[in-house]
Coordinates of C-alpha atoms and ligand atoms in Angstrom, one line a residue:
M263 CA -18.4 13.1 -19.0
T264 CA -15.5 10.9 -18.3
I265 CA -14.8 9.9 -14.7
P266 CA -11.2 8.8 -14.3
F267 CA -10.2 6.0 -11.9
L268 CA -7.7 8.3 -10.4
D269 CA -7.3 12.1 -11.0
L270 CA -3.9 13.2 -10.1
K271 CA -4.3 16.5 -11.9
A272 CA -7.2 17.6 -9.6
Q273 CA -4.9 17.2 -6.6
Y274 CA -2.0 19.0 -8.3
K275 CA -4.3 21.9 -9.0
S276 CA -5.1 22.3 -5.3
I277 CA -1.5 22.5 -4.2
K278 CA 0.2 23.8 -7.4
G279 CA 1.7 27.0 -5.9
E280 CA 3.2 25.3 -2.8
V281 CA 4.6 22.5 -4.9
K282 CA 6.3 24.8 -7.4
E283 CA 7.8 26.9 -4.6
A284 CA 9.1 23.8 -2.8
V285 CA 10.6 22.3 -6.0
E286 CA 12.1 25.7 -6.9
Q287 CA 13.8 25.8 -3.6
I288 CA 15.5 22.4 -4.3
F289 CA 16.7 23.7 -7.7
E290 CA 18.1 26.8 -6.0
T291 CA 19.9 24.8 -3.3
C292 CA 20.7 21.8 -5.5
A293 CA 20.0 19.5 -2.6
F294 CA 19.0 16.8 -5.1
V295 CA 20.0 13.7 -3.0
G296 CA 19.7 13.9 0.7
G297 CA 19.6 17.4 2.3
K298 CA 17.2 19.3 4.6
E299 CA 13.9 18.4 2.9
V300 CA 14.7 14.7 3.1
E301 CA 15.7 15.0 6.8
A302 CA 12.6 17.0 7.5
F303 CA 10.4 14.5 5.7
E304 CA 11.9 11.5 7.6
K305 CA 11.2 13.3 10.9
N306 CA 7.7 14.3 9.7
F307 CA 6.7 10.9 8.5
A308 CA 8.2 9.1 11.6
D309 CA 6.0 11.3 13.8
Y310 CA 3.0 10.7 11.6
C311 CA 3.5 6.9 11.9
N312 CA 4.1 7.3 15.6
V313 CA 7.6 5.6 15.4
S314 CA 11.1 6.7 16.2
Y315 CA 12.8 6.2 12.9
C316 CA 12.1 6.7 9.2
V317 CA 14.5 6.0 6.4
G318 CA 13.6 7.4 3.0
V319 CA 14.4 5.0 0.1
G320 CA 13.9 4.8 -3.7
N321 CA 10.5 3.2 -3.8
G322 CA 8.2 0.8 -1.8
T323 CA 9.7 -2.3 -3.3
D324 CA 13.1 -1.3 -2.2
A325 CA 11.7 -0.5 1.3
L326 CA 10.5 -4.1 1.5
W327 CA 13.6 -5.9 0.3
L328 CA 16.0 -3.6 2.1
T329 CA 14.1 -4.4 5.3
L330 CA 14.3 -8.1 4.7
K331 CA 18.0 -7.8 3.9
A332 CA 18.6 -5.7 7.0
M333 CA 16.9 -8.5 9.0
D334 CA 19.4 -10.9 7.5
I335 CA 16.8 -12.8 5.6
G336 CA 18.1 -14.5 2.5
P337 CA 18.6 -17.8 0.7
G338 CA 17.2 -20.8 2.5
D339 CA 14.7 -18.7 4.4
E340 CA 11.0 -18.5 4.0
V341 CA 8.7 -15.5 4.4
I342 CA 4.9 -15.7 4.8
V343 CA 2.9 -13.4 2.4
P344 CA -0.7 -13.2 1.2
A345 CA -1.5 -14.5 -2.2
N346 CA -3.7 -11.5 -3.0
T347 CA -1.4 -8.5 -3.0
F348 CA 0.6 -6.4 -5.5
I349 CA 3.4 -8.5 -6.8
A350 CA 6.0 -6.3 -5.2
T351 CA 5.4 -7.9 -1.8
A352 CA 6.5 -11.2 -3.2
E353 CA 9.2 -9.8 -5.4
A354 CA 11.0 -8.3 -2.4
I355 CA 11.2 -11.8 -0.9
S356 CA 12.6 -13.2 -4.1
A357 CA 15.0 -10.2 -4.4
V358 CA 16.9 -11.3 -1.3
G359 CA 16.9 -14.9 -2.4
A360 CA 14.3 -16.2 0.1
Q361 CA 11.2 -18.2 -0.6
P362 CA 7.7 -16.6 -0.5
V363 CA 5.2 -18.9 1.2
F364 CA 1.6 -17.8 0.3
V365 CA -1.5 -17.7 2.5
D366 CA -5.0 -17.1 1.3
H367 CA -6.9 -14.0 2.4
D368 CA -9.8 -13.5 4.7
K369 CA -13.1 -13.6 2.8
D370 CA -14.5 -10.4 4.4
T371 CA -11.5 -8.1 4.9
Y372 CA -9.4 -9.3 1.9
T373 CA -6.3 -9.2 4.2
I374 CA -4.2 -12.2 5.1
N375 CA -6.3 -15.0 6.7
T376 CA -4.5 -15.2 10.1
G377 CA -6.1 -18.6 10.8
E378 CA -4.1 -20.2 8.0
I379 CA -0.7 -18.8 8.9
S380 CA 0.4 -21.3 11.6
A381 CA 0.0 -24.2 9.2
R382 CA 2.4 -22.6 6.8
I383 CA 5.2 -21.9 9.3
S384 CA 8.3 -24.1 9.1
E385 CA 11.8 -24.3 10.6
K386 CA 12.8 -21.9 7.7
T387 CA 10.2 -19.2 8.3
K388 CA 11.9 -15.9 9.3
A389 CA 9.1 -13.4 8.9
I390 CA 5.5 -12.6 8.1
I391 CA 4.6 -9.7 5.7
A392 CA 1.2 -8.4 6.6
V393 CA -0.3 -6.3 3.7
H394 CA -2.8 -3.6 4.6
L395 CA -4.5 -4.2 1.3
Y396 CA -6.6 -1.5 -0.2
G397 CA -6.1 0.6 2.9
Q398 CA -7.7 -1.9 5.2
P399 CA -5.4 -2.9 8.2
A400 CA -4.5 -6.6 8.4
D401 CA -5.6 -8.2 11.7
M402 CA -2.3 -7.6 13.5
D403 CA -2.9 -9.1 17.0
P404 CA -3.0 -12.7 15.9
I405 CA -0.1 -12.1 13.5
L406 CA 2.0 -10.6 16.4
E407 CA 1.1 -13.6 18.6
I408 CA 2.1 -16.2 16.0
A409 CA 5.3 -14.3 15.3
A410 CA 6.2 -14.1 19.0
K411 CA 5.5 -17.8 19.5
H412 CA 7.9 -18.7 16.7
G413 CA 10.5 -15.9 17.2
I414 CA 10.0 -14.5 13.8
K415 CA 9.7 -10.9 12.5
V416 CA 6.6 -9.0 11.4
I417 CA 6.8 -6.6 8.5
E418 CA 3.9 -4.4 7.5
D419 CA 3.5 -3.7 3.8
A420 CA 1.8 -0.3 4.3
A421 CA 2.2 0.8 0.7
Q422 CA -1.6 1.3 0.5
A423 CA -2.3 2.4 4.1
H424 CA -0.8 5.7 5.0
G425 CA -2.5 6.9 8.1
A426 CA -4.7 3.8 8.7
E427 CA -5.2 2.6 12.3
Y428 CA -5.6 -0.7 14.0
K429 CA -7.2 -0.7 17.5
G430 CA -6.1 2.8 18.0
R431 CA -2.5 2.2 16.8
R432 CA -1.1 3.9 13.7
I433 CA -0.3 1.5 10.8
G434 CA 3.5 1.4 10.6
S435 CA 4.0 1.3 14.4
I436 CA 2.8 -2.2 15.0
G437 CA 5.2 -4.7 13.4
D438 CA 9.0 -4.8 13.7
A439 CA 9.1 -2.5 10.6
A440 CA 6.7 -1.1 8.1
C441 CA 7.3 -0.3 4.4
F442 CA 5.6 2.6 2.5
S443 CA 5.5 3.5 -1.1
F444 CA 5.1 7.1 -2.4
Y445 CA 4.4 6.0 -5.9
P446 CA 2.2 8.9 -7.4
G447 CA -1.0 7.0 -7.2
K448 CA -0.7 6.0 -3.5
N449 CA -2.6 7.9 -0.8
L450 CA 0.6 9.9 -0.1
G451 CA 2.2 10.1 -3.5
A452 CA 5.4 11.8 -4.8
Y453 CA 5.9 13.1 -8.3
G454 CA 8.0 10.1 -9.2
D455 CA 9.1 7.1 -7.2
G456 CA 9.7 7.1 -3.5
G457 CA 9.5 4.9 -0.4
A458 CA 10.3 4.6 3.3
V459 CA 11.0 2.1 6.0
V460 CA 9.7 3.1 9.5
T461 CA 10.5 1.3 12.7
N462 CA 11.1 1.7 16.4
D463 CA 14.2 -0.5 16.2
Q464 CA 17.3 1.8 15.9
K465 CA 19.6 -1.0 14.8
L466 CA 17.3 -2.0 12.0
A467 CA 16.9 1.6 10.8
D468 CA 20.6 2.1 10.8
Q469 CA 21.1 -1.1 8.9
V470 CA 18.5 -0.1 6.2
R471 CA 20.2 3.2 5.9
L472 CA 23.6 1.7 5.6
L473 CA 22.5 -0.8 2.9
S474 CA 20.6 2.0 1.0
Q475 CA 23.7 4.2 0.7
H476 CA 26.5 2.1 -0.5
G477 CA 27.3 0.7 3.0
S478 CA 28.7 3.9 4.2
K479 CA 27.7 6.3 7.0
V480 CA 30.7 8.5 6.2
K481 CA 31.3 9.2 2.5
Y482 CA 33.8 6.8 0.9
S483 CA 34.1 4.8 4.1
H484 CA 32.3 1.6 3.1
E485 CA 31.6 -0.8 5.9
I486 CA 29.7 -3.3 3.8
A487 CA 28.9 -3.7 0.1
G488 CA 25.5 -2.1 -0.1
Y489 CA 23.2 -0.6 -2.7
N490 CA 21.9 2.7 -3.8
S491 CA 18.3 3.5 -3.0
R492 CA 17.5 6.9 -1.7
L493 CA 14.6 9.4 -1.6
D494 CA 15.3 12.4 -3.8
G495 CA 15.3 16.0 -2.4
I496 CA 12.6 17.0 -4.9
Q497 CA 10.3 14.1 -3.9
A498 CA 10.9 14.8 -0.2
A499 CA 10.0 18.5 -0.7
I500 CA 6.8 17.6 -2.5
L501 CA 5.9 15.1 0.2
N502 CA 6.5 17.7 2.9
V503 CA 3.9 19.9 1.2
K504 CA 1.5 17.0 0.9
M505 CA 1.9 16.0 4.5
K506 CA 0.0 19.1 5.4
Y507 CA -3.0 17.7 3.6
I508 CA -2.8 14.0 4.1
E509 CA -5.3 13.8 7.0
Q510 CA -7.8 16.0 5.1
W511 CA -7.4 13.8 2.0
T512 CA -7.9 10.6 4.0
E513 CA -11.1 12.0 5.5
A514 CA -12.3 12.9 2.0
R515 CA -11.6 9.3 0.9
R516 CA -13.5 7.9 3.9
K517 CA -16.5 10.2 3.1
N518 CA -16.5 9.1 -0.5
A519 CA -16.5 5.5 0.7
S520 CA -19.5 6.2 3.0
L521 CA -21.4 7.7 0.1
Y522 CA -20.6 4.7 -2.1
R523 CA -21.8 2.5 0.6
E524 CA -25.1 4.4 1.1
L525 CA -25.9 4.6 -2.6
L526 CA -25.0 0.9 -3.4
K527 CA -26.5 -0.7 -0.4
D528 CA -29.6 -2.1 -2.2
T529 CA -27.7 -3.8 -5.0
N530 CA -26.3 -7.3 -5.3
L531 CA -22.7 -5.9 -5.3
I532 CA -20.6 -7.0 -2.4
L533 CA -19.2 -3.9 -0.7
P534 CA -16.0 -3.7 1.3
I535 CA -16.4 -4.0 5.1
E536 CA -14.7 -1.8 7.7
K537 CA -14.2 -3.5 11.0
E538 CA -15.2 -1.5 14.1
D539 CA -11.7 -1.4 15.6
V540 CA -9.9 -0.2 12.5
K541 CA -9.6 3.0 10.4
H542 CA -9.6 2.1 6.7
V543 CA -8.1 4.7 4.5
Y544 CA -9.6 3.5 1.2
H545 CA -6.6 3.5 -1.1
L546 CA -9.1 1.5 -3.2
F547 CA -12.8 1.0 -3.0
V548 CA -13.1 -2.6 -4.2
V549 CA -16.5 -4.2 -4.8
R550 CA -17.3 -7.7 -6.0
V551 CA -19.6 -8.3 -8.8
K552 CA -20.6 -11.3 -11.0
D553 CA -19.7 -11.0 -14.7
R554 CA -17.2 -8.4 -13.7
D555 CA -15.6 -8.0 -17.2
T556 CA -18.9 -7.1 -18.7
V557 CA -19.7 -4.7 -16.0
Q558 CA -16.4 -3.0 -16.4
R559 CA -16.8 -2.7 -20.1
L560 CA -20.3 -1.2 -19.8
L561 CA -19.1 1.3 -17.2
L562 CA -16.3 2.3 -19.6
E563 CA -18.8 2.8 -22.4
R564 CA -20.4 5.4 -20.1
G565 CA -17.1 7.0 -19.5
I566 CA -16.4 5.5 -16.1
Q567 CA -12.9 4.1 -15.6
T568 CA -12.3 1.3 -13.1
G569 CA -9.5 -1.0 -12.0
I570 CA -8.8 -4.6 -11.0
H571 CA -6.7 -5.3 -8.0
Y572 CA -5.6 -7.9 -8.7
P573 CA -6.5 -10.0 -11.8
T574 CA -4.2 -12.9 -10.9
P575 CA -3.2 -14.1 -7.4
I576 CA 0.6 -14.1 -7.1
H577 CA 1.0 -17.9 -7.1
L578 CA -0.7 -18.2 -10.5
T579 CA 1.3 -15.4 -12.2
E580 CA 3.8 -16.4 -14.9
A581 CA 6.5 -15.0 -12.6
Y582 CA 5.8 -17.5 -9.8
K583 CA 4.6 -20.4 -11.9
G584 CA 8.0 -22.1 -11.1
L585 CA 6.9 -22.6 -7.5
G586 CA 4.5 -25.2 -8.8
I587 CA 1.5 -24.2 -6.8
S588 CA -1.5 -25.5 -8.5
A589 CA -4.8 -23.7 -9.1
G590 CA -7.2 -24.5 -6.3
T591 CA -4.6 -24.1 -3.5
F592 CA -5.9 -20.7 -2.4
P593 CA -9.6 -20.8 -3.3
I594 CA -10.6 -17.4 -1.9
S595 CA -8.0 -15.5 -3.7
E596 CA -8.6 -17.4 -6.9
E597 CA -12.4 -17.1 -6.7
Y598 CA -12.3 -13.4 -5.9
A599 CA -9.8 -12.5 -8.7
S600 CA -12.5 -12.7 -11.3
D601 CA -15.1 -10.7 -9.3
L602 CA -13.0 -7.8 -7.9
L603 CA -13.7 -4.3 -9.3
S604 CA -12.1 -1.1 -8.0
L605 CA -14.3 1.9 -8.4
P606 CA -12.9 5.4 -8.9
M607 CA -11.4 6.6 -5.5
F608 CA -9.5 9.7 -4.7
A609 CA -9.9 12.6 -2.3
E610 CA -11.1 15.1 -5.0
L611 CA -13.8 12.8 -6.3
T612 CA -17.1 14.8 -6.2
K613 CA -20.5 13.8 -4.8
K614 CA -21.9 14.3 -8.3
Q615 CA -19.3 11.9 -9.8
I616 CA -20.0 9.3 -7.1
K617 CA -23.8 9.6 -7.8
E618 CA -23.2 9.2 -11.5
I619 CA -21.0 6.1 -11.0
C620 CA -23.6 4.5 -8.6
K621 CA -26.4 5.2 -11.0
A622 CA -24.6 3.6 -13.9
L623 CA -23.6 0.6 -11.8
K624 CA -27.2 0.1 -10.7
D625 CA -28.5 0.3 -14.2
I626 CA -25.9 -2.2 -15.3
V627 CA -26.2 -4.8 -12.5
N628 CA -30.0 -4.7 -12.0
Ligands
LIG108 C1 2.7 0.0 -4.5 C2 2.9 -1.2 -3.7 C3 4.2 -1.7 -3.4 C4 5.5 -1.2 -4.1 O1 5.7 0.1 -4.1 P1 6.6 0.8 -5.3 O2 6.8 2.2 -4.7 O3 5.7 0.9 -6.5 O4 7.8 0.0 -5.5 C5 4.3 -2.7 -2.5 N1 3.3 -3.3 -2.0 C6 2.0 -2.9 -2.2 C7 0.9 -3.6 -1.5 C8 1.8 -1.9 -3.1 O5 0.6 -1.5 -3.4

């Protein structure tokens, strides 16, 4: 029996009728770009994040760089970002012409090491991007404190953390703005690309919207030279269907994580921690294991697919080699990159599948 890393088909099966109906409705009304479903989703998702504004955009990467652009961050500016994240976080900074300044991650939570941020702040620093990596909220209080002290912005990269909570606050409502991705494999996934910026700052929301639709509020009245990055009607309609289930799916992910934890507790695997004051939404269930590549191969031989998030810290990728940051600069990220292993994780994963995965893992590592 094959156990996939992610089974999008299982989820589709459970909502097929509703999705088809929603999409059919878009075909009938031809509201392909903008329209009622997009408006409804923006309202829906803003409420979900406990913020006043949501602007749907083309994808999560656009959400990030449009936010930076709307904050007037560009050439000559620096933005703090963790070294262990998906490359999009850094790419967004590069896209506006600013410089990413990396920080290592915390050895237990895998999110940005807040103790190392202050030392990386300079005259040029304009913002900190906190990534809620794997669904685990970054430690926002110290980040907000540092940002306030230096008068800089805080952006949450919440692409992996729909519905997560930090000290009772919804992820997305804590920084100056938060950026979400609705890439199909994310906790809330569209059937194509999609993204959103959420914020309580009306001016910022207006500016992101202006930038994302050719600099115009009124058709053909262009206030600035903008871009084109919008959420499709079809994607919004599907996301509106999925919003009905997101809480239920998050709970299923959390249950799966508990079962993994219970079944793997007597092994030498290092399991993810969940701090008492946060709600982790387990976009990924990442363990650390020695000889990871062999373990991954042996699991695959038994039909169990896994992932690696991420094999190379950003500063050591070919893309960012030009920054000249040598190996050894961010020891935690670099050490962990060869040990990280993401086990199958999705709402529809069954108890039986988790038991099989854990049994195989135990056989292999013991
Ligand atoms: C997926 C992801 C993004 C980018 O989202 P896209 O919709 O794929 O552009 C950004 N940051 C993180 C942490 C992500 O996981």
